[in-house]
XYZ file of C-alpha atoms in Angstrom:
289
model
C -8.769 24.630 4.952
C -5.456 22.942 4.196
C -4.847 19.219 4.549
C -3.153 19.444 7.964
C -6.002 21.502 9.433
C -8.514 19.084 7.941
C -6.793 16.026 9.425
C -6.443 17.671 12.848
C -10.142 18.555 12.865
C -11.041 14.940 12.101
C -8.746 13.665 14.864
C -10.416 15.995 17.408
C -13.900 14.762 16.461
C -15.817 12.836 19.134
C -17.971 9.876 18.142
C -21.134 11.928 18.652
C -19.780 14.637 16.332
C -18.671 11.980 13.828
C -22.166 10.440 13.776
C -23.586 13.851 12.841
C -21.530 13.871 9.615
C -23.894 11.220 8.191
C -27.510 11.571 7.113
C -30.206 10.490 9.586
C -32.159 8.336 7.152
C -31.165 4.706 6.743
C -31.120 2.789 3.476
C -30.124 -0.643 2.251
C -27.441 -1.058 -0.380
C -25.623 -3.916 -2.029
C -21.881 -3.334 -2.020
C -18.908 -5.222 -3.476
C -15.773 -4.936 -1.368
C -12.262 -4.543 -2.702
C -9.035 -5.257 -0.834
C -8.160 -2.617 1.677
C -9.072 -1.839 5.269
C -7.869 0.793 7.677
C -8.491 2.407 11.046
C -7.822 5.921 12.323
C -7.756 6.938 15.972
C -10.210 9.736 16.694
C -11.233 11.445 19.936
C -12.251 8.472 22.089
C -12.926 5.923 19.337
C -11.522 4.322 16.186
C -12.939 5.033 12.726
C -12.684 1.800 10.739
C -12.969 1.864 6.939
C -13.394 -0.852 4.313
C -12.891 -0.088 0.609
C -15.583 -0.953 -1.921
C -15.655 -0.977 -5.725
C -19.303 -0.117 -6.415
C -22.750 -0.273 -4.856
C -26.403 -0.740 -5.806
C -29.283 1.096 -4.121
C -31.713 -1.641 -3.095
C -34.816 0.580 -3.333
C -34.227 1.645 -6.937
C -31.853 -1.036 -8.232
C -29.531 1.717 -9.515
C -25.864 0.809 -9.901
C -23.241 3.353 -8.810
C -19.885 2.167 -10.242
C -17.807 4.439 -8.007
C -15.253 3.428 -5.405
C -15.907 4.351 -1.807
C -15.731 3.234 1.797
C -17.905 1.564 4.383
C -17.085 3.022 7.793
C -18.011 2.164 11.384
C -16.767 3.019 14.887
C -14.782 0.721 17.173
C -13.637 0.942 20.779
C -10.098 0.828 22.108
C -10.882 -2.630 23.480
C -11.900 -3.845 20.010
C -8.688 -2.424 18.570
C -6.468 -3.919 21.255
C -7.929 -7.402 20.731
C -7.386 -7.128 16.964
C -11.084 -7.631 16.276
C -11.946 -4.454 14.388
C -11.588 -5.917 10.875
C -13.568 -9.145 11.401
C -16.880 -7.630 10.332
C -16.263 -7.904 6.582
C -14.403 -10.159 4.159
C -12.480 -8.687 1.232
C -13.649 -9.388 -2.328
C -17.167 -10.144 -1.100
C -20.658 -8.776 -1.801
C -22.820 -7.636 1.129
C -26.294 -6.242 1.723
C -25.964 -3.604 4.414
C -28.100 -0.970 6.095
C -26.247 2.341 6.030
C -26.351 6.105 6.466
C -24.751 8.190 3.709
C -22.041 10.756 4.491
C -23.135 14.386 4.210
C -21.073 16.251 1.565
C -18.449 18.583 3.044
C -15.760 20.946 1.858
C -12.391 19.195 1.777
C -8.850 20.033 0.573
C -8.245 19.336 -3.115
C -5.817 16.516 -2.362
C -8.520 14.440 -0.617
C -9.735 11.710 -2.983
C -13.336 11.403 -4.113
C -13.486 7.768 -2.997
C -12.601 8.723 0.587
C -15.615 11.056 0.629
C -18.005 8.500 -0.886
C -18.753 6.963 2.501
C -21.538 5.003 4.131
C -21.774 4.540 7.884
C -22.657 0.891 8.537
C -25.756 0.429 10.697
C -26.325 -3.296 10.164
C -24.838 -6.115 8.100
C -27.911 -7.831 6.654
C -26.586 -10.500 4.281
C -23.315 -11.911 2.963
C -23.042 -12.877 -0.723
C -26.540 -11.875 -1.862
C -27.160 -12.428 -5.595
C -26.401 -9.382 -7.757
C -25.224 -10.007 -11.351
C -23.954 -6.447 -11.828
C -21.721 -6.494 -8.772
C -20.648 -10.067 -9.458
C -19.405 -8.938 -12.876
C -17.479 -6.035 -11.312
C -15.927 -8.384 -8.757
C -14.916 -10.896 -11.433
C -13.187 -8.154 -13.432
C -11.446 -6.893 -10.294
C -10.148 -10.386 -9.482
C -8.930 -11.025 -13.014
C -5.112 -10.723 -13.007
C -3.456 -8.031 -15.107
C -0.314 -9.388 -16.731
C 2.197 -7.494 -18.861
C 4.687 -9.283 -21.077
C 7.775 -7.195 -21.742
C 10.590 -8.190 -24.094
C 13.175 -7.237 -21.442
C 11.380 -7.558 -18.123
C 9.440 -10.710 -18.946
C 6.081 -11.394 -17.289
C 4.854 -8.777 -14.807
C 1.755 -9.285 -12.658
C -0.108 -6.346 -11.108
C -0.827 -6.361 -7.382
C -3.899 -4.113 -7.511
C -3.932 -3.465 -3.776
C -0.369 -2.155 -3.650
C -0.305 -0.664 -7.167
C 2.812 -2.643 -8.038
C 3.802 -4.838 -10.991
C 5.930 -7.741 -9.768
C 8.300 -10.011 -11.656
C 11.806 -11.445 -11.904
C 14.952 -10.246 -13.651
C 18.605 -11.206 -14.058
C 21.092 -9.071 -12.156
C 24.749 -9.985 -12.592
C 23.937 -13.626 -13.374
C 21.520 -13.991 -10.436
C 17.718 -13.837 -10.325
C 16.193 -10.978 -8.316
C 12.663 -9.771 -7.612
C 11.582 -6.561 -9.324
C 8.671 -4.261 -8.467
C 7.288 -1.399 -10.548
C 5.293 1.145 -8.549
C 2.450 2.473 -10.710
C -0.977 4.062 -10.657
C -3.183 1.140 -11.785
C -5.633 3.562 -13.395
C -2.985 5.422 -15.444
C -1.259 3.288 -18.052
C 1.218 6.084 -18.733
C 2.722 5.333 -15.319
C 3.136 1.676 -16.364
C 5.234 2.749 -19.343
C 7.375 5.125 -17.282
C 8.055 2.542 -14.582
C 9.007 -0.100 -17.151
C 11.385 2.367 -18.796
C 12.974 3.202 -15.432
C 13.495 -0.463 -14.555
C 15.016 -1.188 -17.970
C 17.444 1.687 -17.456
C 18.623 0.141 -14.186
C 18.989 -3.288 -15.758
C 20.840 -1.995 -18.806
C 23.403 -0.222 -16.637
C 23.404 -2.816 -13.875
C 27.174 -3.216 -13.634
C 27.681 0.472 -12.819
C 24.521 0.690 -10.716
C 25.627 -2.342 -8.711
C 29.010 -0.767 -7.938
C 27.424 2.561 -7.012
C 24.789 1.044 -4.724
C 27.312 -1.159 -2.941
C 29.645 1.803 -2.460
C 26.804 3.941 -1.087
C 25.821 1.217 1.384
C 29.439 0.695 2.451
C 30.040 4.417 3.050
C 26.871 4.748 5.123
C 26.836 1.516 7.115
C 30.352 0.099 7.596
C 30.847 1.831 10.946
C 27.487 0.575 12.145
C 28.313 -2.950 10.972
C 31.505 -2.837 13.060
C 29.447 -1.901 16.125
C 27.146 -4.853 15.515
C 30.166 -7.115 15.062
C 31.550 -6.073 18.438
C 28.338 -7.247 20.105
C 28.654 -10.645 18.435
C 31.713 -12.553 17.255
C 34.886 -10.774 18.400
C 37.037 -13.144 16.337
C 35.407 -12.303 12.986
C 37.577 -10.403 10.468
C 37.382 -6.634 10.630
C 34.730 -5.158 8.377
C 36.110 -2.608 5.929
C 34.254 -0.605 3.325
C 35.734 -2.877 0.674
C 34.686 -6.114 2.405
C 31.255 -4.671 3.245
C 30.610 -3.808 -0.414
C 31.654 -7.286 -1.515
C 29.640 -9.207 1.073
C 26.169 -7.757 0.463
C 24.004 -9.250 -2.311
C 21.105 -7.650 -4.143
C 17.803 -9.492 -3.703
C 15.220 -7.069 -5.115
C 14.663 -3.626 -6.623
C 11.563 -1.451 -6.541
C 11.287 1.485 -8.946
C 8.653 4.195 -9.371
C 7.286 5.797 -12.516
C 9.174 8.952 -11.508
C 12.530 7.181 -11.560
C 13.202 6.762 -7.848
C 14.300 3.334 -6.643
C 14.925 1.250 -3.556
C 17.353 -1.659 -3.731
C 17.257 -4.375 -1.074
C 20.463 -6.232 -0.205
C 21.033 -9.305 1.960
C 23.431 -8.331 4.763
C 25.522 -11.558 4.985
C 24.660 -11.544 8.716
C 26.570 -8.314 9.369
C 23.329 -6.991 10.896
C 22.196 -10.431 12.050
C 19.886 -10.925 9.078
C 18.404 -7.457 8.651
C 18.190 -6.213 5.078
C 20.104 -3.233 3.711
C 18.125 -0.652 1.747
C 19.728 1.706 -0.769
C 17.624 4.544 -2.140
C 18.221 6.867 -5.056
C 17.003 8.156 -8.405
C 18.011 7.616 -11.987
C 19.190 11.231 -12.164
C 21.015 11.529 -8.833
C 22.219 7.941 -8.444
C 22.368 6.107 -5.106
C 21.932 8.743 -2.422
C 21.228 7.001 0.921
C 21.379 3.643 2.675
C 20.097 2.240 5.930
C 19.306 -1.007 7.678
C 15.778 -2.324 7.233
C 13.624 -4.827 9.084
């Protein structure tokens, strides 16, 4: 079964069929939650998931230091009222009664953590004492900071998998983001190298990104201008390129980047996004939110 077939089969699953993918027997576990919640629409219900870092089997006291998910169903009414995520708090330890997911054959791309699931039957206690899980939670909450001789101080957002910091770009301060795999330090090194390459060649990169944005969006900016101030000066590619200002850059370990420019109100405050790679340069631009 390929990934598309697998996802379609899950989307067709009724709640009764979904319930049958978990063992019948109930057990109590202690679980420490991470940051991360989600919901997927199934056939007549919503499958809500909450990420956890590790769990302890209450009956045996055995610690399982593997990431996974607590899951539970929700109705359309729950979803529409925005109430489906109120059951649990992030970065919190719980004692819950659950049913474990029955192992199944899945495509290779499906992560192990997404298959390590427990169907929530009852939430028994919030913040029960558990030294082992408390230690795991403390380590999870401890910030990871990199100090780079060029990039300065970078702080890891573990939820997004992004190192964030500040840098100088043509005598102005901008936000920088390095997209990484938090578990693979090799990706940290590659992303830092990619960002340094952009900063070292910033004068040329700045010209190229502005030119790319101007080629792609000047005509659209004129249309927006016509719906606003008719007396404003005509927008040309040259004036467009000069008016926008870089506010932040995000770069991946693979060398792709997205640059975010302020629009100088040409799109009434919407940002301008320029995408590209270190090898191909700036290749596309569009208006963002």
